[in-house]
Structure formats: C-alpha cells, structure tokens
C-alpha atoms as an extended CHARMM CRD file, in Angstrom:
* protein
*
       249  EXT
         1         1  UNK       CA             94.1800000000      118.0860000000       89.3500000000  PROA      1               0.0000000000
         2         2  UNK       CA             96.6470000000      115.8190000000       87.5640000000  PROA      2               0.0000000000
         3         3  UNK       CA             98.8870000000      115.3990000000       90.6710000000  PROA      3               0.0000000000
         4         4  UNK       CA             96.3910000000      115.6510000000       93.8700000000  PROA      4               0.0000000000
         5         5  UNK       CA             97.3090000000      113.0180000000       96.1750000000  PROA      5               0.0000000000
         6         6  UNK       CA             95.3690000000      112.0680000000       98.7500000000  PROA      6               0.0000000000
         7         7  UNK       CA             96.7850000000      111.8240000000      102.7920000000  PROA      7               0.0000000000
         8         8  UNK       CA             95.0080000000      110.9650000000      105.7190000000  PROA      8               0.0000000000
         9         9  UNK       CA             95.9320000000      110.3190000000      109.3900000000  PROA      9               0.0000000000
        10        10  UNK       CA             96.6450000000      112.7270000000      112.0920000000  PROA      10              0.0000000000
        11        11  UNK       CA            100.4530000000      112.2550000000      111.7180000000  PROA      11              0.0000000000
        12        12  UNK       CA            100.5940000000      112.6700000000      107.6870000000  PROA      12              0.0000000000
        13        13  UNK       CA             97.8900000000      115.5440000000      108.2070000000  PROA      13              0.0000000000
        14        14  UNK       CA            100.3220000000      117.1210000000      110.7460000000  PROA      14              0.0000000000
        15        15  UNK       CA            103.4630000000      116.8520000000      108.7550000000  PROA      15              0.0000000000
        16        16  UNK       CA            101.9790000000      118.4680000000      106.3050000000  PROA      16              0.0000000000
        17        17  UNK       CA            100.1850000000      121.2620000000      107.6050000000  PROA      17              0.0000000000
        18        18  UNK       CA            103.3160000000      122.3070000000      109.3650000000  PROA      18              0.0000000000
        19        19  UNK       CA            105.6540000000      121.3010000000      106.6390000000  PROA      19              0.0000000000
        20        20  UNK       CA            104.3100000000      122.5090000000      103.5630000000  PROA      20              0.0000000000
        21        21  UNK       CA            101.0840000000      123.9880000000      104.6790000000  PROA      21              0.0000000000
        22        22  UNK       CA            100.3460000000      125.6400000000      100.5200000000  PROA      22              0.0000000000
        23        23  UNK       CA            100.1080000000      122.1440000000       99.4400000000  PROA      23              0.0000000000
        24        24  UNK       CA             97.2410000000      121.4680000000      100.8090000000  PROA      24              0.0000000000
        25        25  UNK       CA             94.5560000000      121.6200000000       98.4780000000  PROA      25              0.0000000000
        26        26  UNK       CA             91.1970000000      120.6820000000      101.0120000000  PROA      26              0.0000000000
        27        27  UNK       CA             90.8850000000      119.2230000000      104.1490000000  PROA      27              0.0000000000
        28        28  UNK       CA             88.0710000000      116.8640000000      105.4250000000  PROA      28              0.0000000000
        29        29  UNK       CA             87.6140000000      116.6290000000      109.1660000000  PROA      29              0.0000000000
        30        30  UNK       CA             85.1750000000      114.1940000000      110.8740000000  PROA      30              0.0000000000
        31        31  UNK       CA             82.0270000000      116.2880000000      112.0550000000  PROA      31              0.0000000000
        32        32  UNK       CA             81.3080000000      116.5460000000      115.9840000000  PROA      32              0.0000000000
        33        33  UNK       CA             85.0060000000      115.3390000000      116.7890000000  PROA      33              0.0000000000
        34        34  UNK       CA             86.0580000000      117.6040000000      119.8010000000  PROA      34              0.0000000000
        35        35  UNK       CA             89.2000000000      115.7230000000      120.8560000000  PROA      35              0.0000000000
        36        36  UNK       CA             92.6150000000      117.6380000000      121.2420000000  PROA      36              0.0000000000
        37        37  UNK       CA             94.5530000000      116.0480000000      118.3390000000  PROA      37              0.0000000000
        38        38  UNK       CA             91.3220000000      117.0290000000      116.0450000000  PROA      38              0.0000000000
        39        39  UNK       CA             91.6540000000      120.7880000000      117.8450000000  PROA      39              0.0000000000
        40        40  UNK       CA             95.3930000000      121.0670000000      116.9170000000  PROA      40              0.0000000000
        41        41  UNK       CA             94.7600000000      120.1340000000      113.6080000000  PROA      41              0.0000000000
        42        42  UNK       CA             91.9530000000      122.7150000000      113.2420000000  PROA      42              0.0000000000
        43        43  UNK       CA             93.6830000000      125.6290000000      114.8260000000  PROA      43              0.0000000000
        44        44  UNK       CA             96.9380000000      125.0280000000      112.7310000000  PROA      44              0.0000000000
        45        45  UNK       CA             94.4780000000      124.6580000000      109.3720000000  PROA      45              0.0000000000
        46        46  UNK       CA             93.0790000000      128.4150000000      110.0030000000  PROA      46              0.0000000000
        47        47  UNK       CA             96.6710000000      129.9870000000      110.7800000000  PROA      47              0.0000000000
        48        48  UNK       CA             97.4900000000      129.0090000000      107.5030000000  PROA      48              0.0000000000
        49        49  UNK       CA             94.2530000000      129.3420000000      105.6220000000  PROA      49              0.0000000000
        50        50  UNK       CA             93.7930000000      125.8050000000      104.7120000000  PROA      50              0.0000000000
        51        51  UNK       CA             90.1780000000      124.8680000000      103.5340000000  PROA      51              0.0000000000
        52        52  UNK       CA             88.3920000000      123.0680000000      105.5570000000  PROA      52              0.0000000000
        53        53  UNK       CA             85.3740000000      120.7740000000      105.1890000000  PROA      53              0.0000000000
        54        54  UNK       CA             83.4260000000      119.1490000000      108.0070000000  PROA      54              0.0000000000
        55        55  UNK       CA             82.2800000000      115.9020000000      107.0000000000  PROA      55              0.0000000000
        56        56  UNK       CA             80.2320000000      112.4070000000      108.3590000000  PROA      56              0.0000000000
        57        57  UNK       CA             82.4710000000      109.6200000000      108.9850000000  PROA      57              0.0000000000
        58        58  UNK       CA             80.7600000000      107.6710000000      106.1900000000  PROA      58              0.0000000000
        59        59  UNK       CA             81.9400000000      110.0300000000      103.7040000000  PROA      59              0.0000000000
        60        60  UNK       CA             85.4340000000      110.1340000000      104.8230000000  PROA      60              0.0000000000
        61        61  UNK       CA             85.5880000000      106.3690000000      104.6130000000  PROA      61              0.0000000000
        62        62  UNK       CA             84.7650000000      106.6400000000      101.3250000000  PROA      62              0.0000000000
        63        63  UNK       CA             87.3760000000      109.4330000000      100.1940000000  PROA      63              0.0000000000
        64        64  UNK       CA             90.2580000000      107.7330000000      102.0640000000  PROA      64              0.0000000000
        65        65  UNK       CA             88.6470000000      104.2760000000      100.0810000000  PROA      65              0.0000000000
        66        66  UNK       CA             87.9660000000      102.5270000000      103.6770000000  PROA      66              0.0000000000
        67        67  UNK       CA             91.5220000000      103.6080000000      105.0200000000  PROA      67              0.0000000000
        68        68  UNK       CA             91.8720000000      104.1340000000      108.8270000000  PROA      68              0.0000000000
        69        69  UNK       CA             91.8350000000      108.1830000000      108.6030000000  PROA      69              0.0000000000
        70        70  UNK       CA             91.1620000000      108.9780000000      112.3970000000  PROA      70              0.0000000000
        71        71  UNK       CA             88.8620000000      111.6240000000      110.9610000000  PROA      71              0.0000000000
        72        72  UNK       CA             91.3600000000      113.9090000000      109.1470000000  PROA      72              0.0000000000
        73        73  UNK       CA             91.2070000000      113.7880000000      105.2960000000  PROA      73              0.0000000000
        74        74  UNK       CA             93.5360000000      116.0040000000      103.0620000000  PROA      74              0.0000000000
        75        75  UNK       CA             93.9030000000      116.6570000000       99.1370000000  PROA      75              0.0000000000
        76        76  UNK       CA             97.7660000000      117.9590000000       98.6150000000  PROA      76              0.0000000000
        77        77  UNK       CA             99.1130000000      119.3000000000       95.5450000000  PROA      77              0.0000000000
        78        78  UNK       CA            101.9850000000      116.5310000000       95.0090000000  PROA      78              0.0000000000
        79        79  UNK       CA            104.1160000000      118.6310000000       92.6120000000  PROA      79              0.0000000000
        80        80  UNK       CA            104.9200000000      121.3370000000       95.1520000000  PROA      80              0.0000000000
        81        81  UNK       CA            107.3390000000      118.6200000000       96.6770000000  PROA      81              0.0000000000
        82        82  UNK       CA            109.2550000000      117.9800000000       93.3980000000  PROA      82              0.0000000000
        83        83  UNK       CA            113.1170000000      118.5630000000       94.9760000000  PROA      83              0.0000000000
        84        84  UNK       CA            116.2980000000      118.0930000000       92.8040000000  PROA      84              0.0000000000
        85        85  UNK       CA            118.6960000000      115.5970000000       93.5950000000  PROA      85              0.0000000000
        86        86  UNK       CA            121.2000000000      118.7840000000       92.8340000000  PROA      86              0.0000000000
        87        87  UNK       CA            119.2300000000      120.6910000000       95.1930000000  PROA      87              0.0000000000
        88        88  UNK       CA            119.5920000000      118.2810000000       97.9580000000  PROA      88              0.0000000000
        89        89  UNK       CA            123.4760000000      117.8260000000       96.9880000000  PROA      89              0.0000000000
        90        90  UNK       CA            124.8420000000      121.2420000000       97.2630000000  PROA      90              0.0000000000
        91        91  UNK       CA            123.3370000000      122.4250000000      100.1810000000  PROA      91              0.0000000000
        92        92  UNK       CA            124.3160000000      119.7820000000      102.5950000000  PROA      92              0.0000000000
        93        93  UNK       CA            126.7030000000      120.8160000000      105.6650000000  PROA      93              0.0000000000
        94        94  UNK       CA            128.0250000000      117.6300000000      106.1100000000  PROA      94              0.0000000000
        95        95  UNK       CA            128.9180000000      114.4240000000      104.9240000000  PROA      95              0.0000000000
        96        96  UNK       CA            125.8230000000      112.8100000000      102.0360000000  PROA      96              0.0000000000
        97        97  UNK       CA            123.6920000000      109.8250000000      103.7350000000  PROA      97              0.0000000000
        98        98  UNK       CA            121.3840000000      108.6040000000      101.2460000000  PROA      98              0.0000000000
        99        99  UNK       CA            119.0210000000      106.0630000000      100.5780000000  PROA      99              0.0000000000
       100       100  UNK       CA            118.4600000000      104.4020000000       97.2690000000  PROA      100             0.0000000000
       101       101  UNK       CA            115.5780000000      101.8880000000       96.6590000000  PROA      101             0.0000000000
       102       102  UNK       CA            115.8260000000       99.7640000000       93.5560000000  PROA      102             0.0000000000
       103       103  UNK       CA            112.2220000000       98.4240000000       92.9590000000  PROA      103             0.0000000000
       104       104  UNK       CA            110.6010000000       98.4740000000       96.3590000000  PROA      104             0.0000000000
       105       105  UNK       CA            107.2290000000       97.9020000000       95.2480000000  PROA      105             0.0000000000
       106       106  UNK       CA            104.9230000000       97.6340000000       98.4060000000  PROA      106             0.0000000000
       107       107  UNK       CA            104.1060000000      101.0350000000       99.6210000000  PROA      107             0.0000000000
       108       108  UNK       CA            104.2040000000       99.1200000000      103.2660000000  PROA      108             0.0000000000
       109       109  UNK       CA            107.8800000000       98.6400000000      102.8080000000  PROA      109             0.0000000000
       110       110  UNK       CA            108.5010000000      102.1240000000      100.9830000000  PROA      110             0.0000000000
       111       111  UNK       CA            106.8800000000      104.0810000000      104.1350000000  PROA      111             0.0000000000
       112       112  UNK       CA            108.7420000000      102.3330000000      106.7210000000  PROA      112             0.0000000000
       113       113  UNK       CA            111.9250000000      103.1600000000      105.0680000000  PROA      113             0.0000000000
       114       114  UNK       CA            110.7220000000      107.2480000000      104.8260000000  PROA      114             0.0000000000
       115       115  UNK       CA            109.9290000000      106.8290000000      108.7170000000  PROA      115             0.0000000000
       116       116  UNK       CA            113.4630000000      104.6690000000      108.9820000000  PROA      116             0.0000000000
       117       117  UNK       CA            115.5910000000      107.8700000000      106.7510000000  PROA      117             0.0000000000
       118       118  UNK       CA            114.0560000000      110.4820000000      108.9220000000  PROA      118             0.0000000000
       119       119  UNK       CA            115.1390000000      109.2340000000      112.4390000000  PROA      119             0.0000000000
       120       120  UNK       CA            118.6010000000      108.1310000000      110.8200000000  PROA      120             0.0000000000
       121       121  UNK       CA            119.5660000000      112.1050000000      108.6930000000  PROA      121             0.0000000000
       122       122  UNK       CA            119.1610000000      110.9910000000      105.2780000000  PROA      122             0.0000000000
       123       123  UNK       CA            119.5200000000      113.3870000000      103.7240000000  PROA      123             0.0000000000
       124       124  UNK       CA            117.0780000000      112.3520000000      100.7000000000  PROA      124             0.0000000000
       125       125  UNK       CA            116.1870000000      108.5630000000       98.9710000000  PROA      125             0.0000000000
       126       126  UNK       CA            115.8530000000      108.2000000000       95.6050000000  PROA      126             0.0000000000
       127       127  UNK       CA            114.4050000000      105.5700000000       93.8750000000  PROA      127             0.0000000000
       128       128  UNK       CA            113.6250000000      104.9130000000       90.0730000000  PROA      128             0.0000000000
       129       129  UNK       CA            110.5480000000      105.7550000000       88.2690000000  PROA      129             0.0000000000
       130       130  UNK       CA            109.6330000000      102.7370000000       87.4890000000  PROA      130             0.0000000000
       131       131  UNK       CA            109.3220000000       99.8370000000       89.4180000000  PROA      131             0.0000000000
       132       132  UNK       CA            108.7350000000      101.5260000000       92.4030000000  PROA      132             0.0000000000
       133       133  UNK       CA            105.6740000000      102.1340000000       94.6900000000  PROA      133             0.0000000000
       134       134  UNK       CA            105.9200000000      105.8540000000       94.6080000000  PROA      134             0.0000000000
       135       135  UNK       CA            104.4450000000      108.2660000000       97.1200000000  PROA      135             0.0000000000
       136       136  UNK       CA            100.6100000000      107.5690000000       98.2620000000  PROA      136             0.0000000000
       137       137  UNK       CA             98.5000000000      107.7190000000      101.0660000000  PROA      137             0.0000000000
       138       138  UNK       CA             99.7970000000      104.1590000000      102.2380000000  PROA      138             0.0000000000
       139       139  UNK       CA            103.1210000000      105.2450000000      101.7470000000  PROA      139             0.0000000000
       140       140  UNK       CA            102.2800000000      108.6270000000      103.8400000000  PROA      140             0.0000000000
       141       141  UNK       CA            100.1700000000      106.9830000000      106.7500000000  PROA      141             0.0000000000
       142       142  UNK       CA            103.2340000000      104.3210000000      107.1710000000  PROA      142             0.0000000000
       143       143  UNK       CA            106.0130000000      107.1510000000      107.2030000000  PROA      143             0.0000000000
       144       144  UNK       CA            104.5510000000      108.7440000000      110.1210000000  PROA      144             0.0000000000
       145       145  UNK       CA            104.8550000000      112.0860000000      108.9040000000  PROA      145             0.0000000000
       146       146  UNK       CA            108.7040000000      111.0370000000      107.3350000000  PROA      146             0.0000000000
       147       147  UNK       CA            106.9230000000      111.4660000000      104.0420000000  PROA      147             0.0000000000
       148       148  UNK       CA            106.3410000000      115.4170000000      104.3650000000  PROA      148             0.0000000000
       149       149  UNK       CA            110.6770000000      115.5200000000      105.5290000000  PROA      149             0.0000000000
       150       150  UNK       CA            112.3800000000      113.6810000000      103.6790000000  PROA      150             0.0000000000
       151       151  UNK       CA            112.9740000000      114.2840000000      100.7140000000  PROA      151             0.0000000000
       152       152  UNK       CA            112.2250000000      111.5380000000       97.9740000000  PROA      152             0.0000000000
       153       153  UNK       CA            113.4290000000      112.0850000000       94.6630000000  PROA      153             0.0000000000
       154       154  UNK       CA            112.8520000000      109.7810000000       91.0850000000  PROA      154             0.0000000000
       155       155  UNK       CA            114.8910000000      109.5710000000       88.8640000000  PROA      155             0.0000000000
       156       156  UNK       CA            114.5370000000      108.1230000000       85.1110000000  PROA      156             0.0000000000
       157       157  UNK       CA            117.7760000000      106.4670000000       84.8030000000  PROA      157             0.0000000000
       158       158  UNK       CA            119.0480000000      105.0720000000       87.9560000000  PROA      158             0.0000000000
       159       159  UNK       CA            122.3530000000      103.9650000000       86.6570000000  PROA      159             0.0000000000
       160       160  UNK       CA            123.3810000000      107.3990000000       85.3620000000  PROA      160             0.0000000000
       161       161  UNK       CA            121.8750000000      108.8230000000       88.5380000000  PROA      161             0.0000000000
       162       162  UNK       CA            124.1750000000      106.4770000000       90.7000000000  PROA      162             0.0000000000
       163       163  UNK       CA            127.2040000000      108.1060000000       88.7010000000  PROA      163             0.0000000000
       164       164  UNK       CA            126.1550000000      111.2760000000       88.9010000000  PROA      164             0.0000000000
       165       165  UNK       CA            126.4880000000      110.8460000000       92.8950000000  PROA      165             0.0000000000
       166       166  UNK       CA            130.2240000000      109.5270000000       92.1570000000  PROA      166             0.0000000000
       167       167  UNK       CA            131.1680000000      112.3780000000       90.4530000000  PROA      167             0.0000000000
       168       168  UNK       CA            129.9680000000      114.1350000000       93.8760000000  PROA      168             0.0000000000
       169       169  UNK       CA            132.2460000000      112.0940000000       95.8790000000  PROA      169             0.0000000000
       170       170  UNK       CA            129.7610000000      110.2480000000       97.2980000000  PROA      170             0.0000000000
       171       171  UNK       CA            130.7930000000      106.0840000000       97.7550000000  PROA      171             0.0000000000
       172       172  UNK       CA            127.8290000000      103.9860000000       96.1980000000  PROA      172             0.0000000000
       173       173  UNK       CA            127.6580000000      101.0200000000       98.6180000000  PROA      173             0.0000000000
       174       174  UNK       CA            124.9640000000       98.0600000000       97.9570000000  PROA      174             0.0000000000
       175       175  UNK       CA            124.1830000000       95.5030000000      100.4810000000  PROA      175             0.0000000000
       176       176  UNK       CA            124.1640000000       92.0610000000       99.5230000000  PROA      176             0.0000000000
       177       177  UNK       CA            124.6600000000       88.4730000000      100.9680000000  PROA      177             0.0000000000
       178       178  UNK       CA            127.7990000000       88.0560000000       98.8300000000  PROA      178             0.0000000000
       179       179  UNK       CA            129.5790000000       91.1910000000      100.0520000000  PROA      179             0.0000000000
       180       180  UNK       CA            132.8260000000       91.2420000000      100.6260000000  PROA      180             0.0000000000
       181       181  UNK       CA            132.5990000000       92.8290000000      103.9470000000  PROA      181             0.0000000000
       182       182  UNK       CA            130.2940000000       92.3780000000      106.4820000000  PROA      182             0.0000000000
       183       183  UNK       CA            128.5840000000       95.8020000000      108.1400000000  PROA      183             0.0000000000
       184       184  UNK       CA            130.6900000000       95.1790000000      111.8380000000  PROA      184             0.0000000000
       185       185  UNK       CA            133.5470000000       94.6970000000      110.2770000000  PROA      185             0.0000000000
       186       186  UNK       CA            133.6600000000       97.3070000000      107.2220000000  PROA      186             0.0000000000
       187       187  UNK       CA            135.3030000000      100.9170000000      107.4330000000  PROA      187             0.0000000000
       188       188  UNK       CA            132.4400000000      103.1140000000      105.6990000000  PROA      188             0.0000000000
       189       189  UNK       CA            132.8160000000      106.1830000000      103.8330000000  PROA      189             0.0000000000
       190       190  UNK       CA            132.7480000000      109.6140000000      104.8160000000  PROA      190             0.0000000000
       191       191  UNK       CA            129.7270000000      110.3800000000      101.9080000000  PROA      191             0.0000000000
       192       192  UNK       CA            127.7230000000      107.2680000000      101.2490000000  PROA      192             0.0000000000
       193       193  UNK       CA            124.7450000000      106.3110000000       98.9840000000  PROA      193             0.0000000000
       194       194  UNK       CA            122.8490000000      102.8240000000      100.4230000000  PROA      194             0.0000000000
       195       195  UNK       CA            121.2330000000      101.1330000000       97.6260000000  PROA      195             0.0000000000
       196       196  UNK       CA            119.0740000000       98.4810000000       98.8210000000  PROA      196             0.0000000000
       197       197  UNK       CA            116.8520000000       96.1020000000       96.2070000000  PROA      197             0.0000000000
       198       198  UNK       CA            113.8780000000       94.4760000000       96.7040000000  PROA      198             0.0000000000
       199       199  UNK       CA            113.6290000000       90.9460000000       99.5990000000  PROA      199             0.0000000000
       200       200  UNK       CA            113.1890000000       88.9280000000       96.7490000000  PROA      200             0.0000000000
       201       201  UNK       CA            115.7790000000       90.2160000000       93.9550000000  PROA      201             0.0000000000
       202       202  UNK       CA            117.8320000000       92.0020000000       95.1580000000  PROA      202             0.0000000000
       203       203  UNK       CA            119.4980000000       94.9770000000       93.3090000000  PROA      203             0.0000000000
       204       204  UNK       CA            118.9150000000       94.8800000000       89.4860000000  PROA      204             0.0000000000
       205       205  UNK       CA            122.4120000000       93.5790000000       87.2670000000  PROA      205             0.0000000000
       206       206  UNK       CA            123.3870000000       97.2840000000       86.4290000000  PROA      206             0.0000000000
       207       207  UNK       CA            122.1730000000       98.9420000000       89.8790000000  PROA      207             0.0000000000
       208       208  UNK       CA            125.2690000000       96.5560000000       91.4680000000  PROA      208             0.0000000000
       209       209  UNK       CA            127.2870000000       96.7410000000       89.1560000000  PROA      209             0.0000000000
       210       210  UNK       CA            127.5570000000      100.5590000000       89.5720000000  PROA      210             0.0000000000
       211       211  UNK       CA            128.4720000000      100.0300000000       93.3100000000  PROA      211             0.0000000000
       212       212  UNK       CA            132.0970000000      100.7740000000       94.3470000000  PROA      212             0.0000000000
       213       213  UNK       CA            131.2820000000       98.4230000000       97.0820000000  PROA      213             0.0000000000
       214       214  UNK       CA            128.8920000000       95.5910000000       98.4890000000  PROA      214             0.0000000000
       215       215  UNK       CA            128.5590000000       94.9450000000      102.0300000000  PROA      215             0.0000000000
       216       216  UNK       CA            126.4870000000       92.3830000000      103.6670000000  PROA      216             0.0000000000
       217       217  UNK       CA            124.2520000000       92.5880000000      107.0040000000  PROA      217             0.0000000000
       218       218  UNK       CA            125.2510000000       89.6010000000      109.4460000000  PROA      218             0.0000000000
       219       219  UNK       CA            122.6790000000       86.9850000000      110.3100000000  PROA      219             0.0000000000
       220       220  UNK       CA            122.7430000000       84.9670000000      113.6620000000  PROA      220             0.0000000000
       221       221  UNK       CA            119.4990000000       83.1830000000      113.6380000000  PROA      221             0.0000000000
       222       222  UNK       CA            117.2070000000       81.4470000000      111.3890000000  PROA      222             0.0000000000
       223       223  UNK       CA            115.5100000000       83.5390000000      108.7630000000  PROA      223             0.0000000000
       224       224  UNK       CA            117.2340000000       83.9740000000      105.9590000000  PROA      224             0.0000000000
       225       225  UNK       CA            116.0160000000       87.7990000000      104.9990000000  PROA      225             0.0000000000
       226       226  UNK       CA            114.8370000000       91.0860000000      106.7660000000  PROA      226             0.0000000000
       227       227  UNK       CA            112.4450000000       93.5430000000      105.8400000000  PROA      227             0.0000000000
       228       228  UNK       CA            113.9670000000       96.3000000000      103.5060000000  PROA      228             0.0000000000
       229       229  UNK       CA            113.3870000000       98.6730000000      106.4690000000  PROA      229             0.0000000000
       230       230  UNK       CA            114.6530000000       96.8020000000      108.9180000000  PROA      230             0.0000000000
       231       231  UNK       CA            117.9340000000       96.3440000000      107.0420000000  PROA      231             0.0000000000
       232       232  UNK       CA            118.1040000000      100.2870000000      105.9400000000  PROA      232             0.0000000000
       233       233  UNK       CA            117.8840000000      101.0940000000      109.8400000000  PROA      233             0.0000000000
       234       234  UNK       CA            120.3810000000       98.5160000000      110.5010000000  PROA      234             0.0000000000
       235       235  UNK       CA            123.0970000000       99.8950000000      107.8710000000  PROA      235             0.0000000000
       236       236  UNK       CA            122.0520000000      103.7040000000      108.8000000000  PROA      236             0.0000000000
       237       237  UNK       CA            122.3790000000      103.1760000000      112.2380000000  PROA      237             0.0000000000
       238       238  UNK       CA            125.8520000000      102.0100000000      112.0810000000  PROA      238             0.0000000000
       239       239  UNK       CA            127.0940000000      104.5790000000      109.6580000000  PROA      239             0.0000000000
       240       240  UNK       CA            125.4720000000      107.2850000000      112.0820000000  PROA      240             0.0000000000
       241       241  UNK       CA            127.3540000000      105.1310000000      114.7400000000  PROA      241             0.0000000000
       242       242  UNK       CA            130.6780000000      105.0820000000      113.1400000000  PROA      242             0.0000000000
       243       243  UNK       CA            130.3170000000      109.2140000000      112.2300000000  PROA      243             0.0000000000
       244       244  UNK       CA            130.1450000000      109.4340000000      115.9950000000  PROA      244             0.0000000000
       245       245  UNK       CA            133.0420000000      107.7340000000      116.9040000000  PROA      245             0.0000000000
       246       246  UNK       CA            135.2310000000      109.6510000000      114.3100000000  PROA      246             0.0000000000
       247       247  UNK       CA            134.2700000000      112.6960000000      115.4910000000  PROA      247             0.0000000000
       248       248  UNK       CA            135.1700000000      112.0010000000      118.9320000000  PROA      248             0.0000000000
       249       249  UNK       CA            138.4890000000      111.0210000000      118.3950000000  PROA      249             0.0000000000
C-alpha cells in the first residue's frame, strides 16, 4: 500500500486506535506480554475490529527497524488523515491558532512541535511539501499521540497558502531575531498563523516576506537559539495567555 505508514509505541498506538481506529491496517503485539497498558490496547483493538498479530520481540524489532516499540506495532493507512486546510478553517468556533513550519527537517523537532500544538489548541500546522520531515513513525512516537489530533496539513505552495489564510482574516506573524516587537511586549491578533523556520535559517526570503508581522522571542542568558519546539510553546503559550486576559476583562 502506497501510503502505509508505520507507528509504534503505546501512546501513538493509543491515539490511534481511539482516534481513527479504520486506519489501522494490522497490528503487531509482543507475544506473552500480560501487562495492563498491553491489555488496554488489546481490548480497544477487538471493539473496533482491528487485526491483530501476536508476534516475538525479535520480529517486532525488525518491523519498527530497531525502534523502541514497547511491544505494540501498527500499519495505518496514512491517506485517511488527508484534512483540508478549508476544512479546518470554516469549522472553527473561535479565533484561528496555527502553526506553520517552514523546512523543519528533523522528525525529532517536527514531533515535539505536534505534542507542543496539541497542549496549546492549534487548531492545525501546516508545513510545505518539500523540505519538510513529514509524518513518520519518529515523528508519531515523539508527538505522544499529538500526531493522531492535530491536524497537519501540506501544502505545495506555501506562499500562496500563507495568503490564502489572509484572505481569512487570519494575521501571518513570523518570529525572528530582527522583529520589531518582542513577544512581552507585542499586542497579538485575535486570528494568528505562527510561522517558524528552521534553527539554522530561519524562514525562507518569500515565507517572511509574506508576514504582516515579525516578532522576536527575548533571550536573557547565553545561548543564542532554542529548539523550534521550545520557541512554538513559548509564542503559543503567550497568545493562549493573552486570549485569557481579554476575555476576562
């Protein structure tokens, strides 16, 4: 099957089989394991008629390619995600929060951000095609189950997709060093779109220069950088933080 992806891990397992249970394809469980989490998994697997295949740990480590699986080993059909950007757009009951990756390569980085979106209400991220580390078992077993919730959409064109979310009314806002604002100290937008770019370029020429406004993350020590997670939860934290405060006044 042309777009079987493979996830492994009791939370990526679990996301899924309660998420999107059809996707599943086949399930591999490690023979002889009687502990609860392996129980849970089983019992949720037969309520929704997932295949499953009991398996030695050798062969699991060789599916999941050495990975740490925790004896749970799934096939999923990855195109029964696919979700619209439109889709996303005109359903939402309140203000957009979005995350938008521009070439975040290491599926490390991309899977922290998933987990990162899902605590913070993004509402989806989007990230280009190309250029980007896409969604794999990595990416899955990082996210912590943020990978079967959030919604992660590619696009083709990111420039005309970052225009597209103008003509929404949603405020494209990039961080960067040079920004004219710092994050304490700007006013944010009711519907915002974070674009973030990789720790060692940055946001490609044309991905900033479709941003209506750059803002830049304070630093107080040292280091001159922070993970691409770390700053998505910083800048998603406060615009949660600041929705909070309007709303109470």
């Amino acid at each position: 099957m042309a777009n079987q992806r493979l996830i492994y891990g009791f939370h990526a397992v679990n996301a899924r089989l309660w998420q999107n249970p059809k996707s599943i394809t086949e399930l591999y469980v490690q023979e002889g394991k009687h502990d609860t989490r392996t129980r849970e998994v089983l019992e949720k697997a037969a309520a929704e008629n997932v295949r499953v295949h009991f398996a030695a740990a050798e062969r699991l480590n060789t599916i999941s390619k050495g990975a740490r699986h925790q004896g749970v080993v799934g096939f999923i059909d990855a195109s029964k995600n696919h979700v619209h950007l439109e889709d996303v757009l005109e359903n939402l009951r309140e203000p957009a929060l979005l995350l938008v990756l521009d070439g975040i390569t290491d599926p490390h980085n991309l899977g922290a951000c998933l987990r990162t979106a899902d605590a913070m209400g993004v509402h989806a991220v989007i990230a280009p095609k190309d250029k980007s580390a896409g969604l794999n078992a990595t990416v899955s077993k990082v996210a912590c189950g943020a990978a079967e919730t959030v919604p992660y959409i590619t696009v083709t064109n990111l420039a005309r997709t970052l225009r597209e979310l103008k003509e929404y009314g949603i405020w494209v806002v990039g961080t960067d060093m040079g920004g004219e604002a710092d994050l304490y100290h700007a006013k944010l937008p009711e519907s915002i779109a974070w674009v973030m770019g990789n720790e060692g370029e940055g946001m490609r020429r044309l991905t900033r220069e479709h941003c209506d406004m750059l803002v830049s993350v304070p630093m107080f020590g040292t280091v001159e950088s922070m993970n691409v997670s770390v700053t998505a939860g910083m800048v998603l934290s406060e615009t949660r933080r600041q929705r909070v405060l309007q709303s109470e006044q």
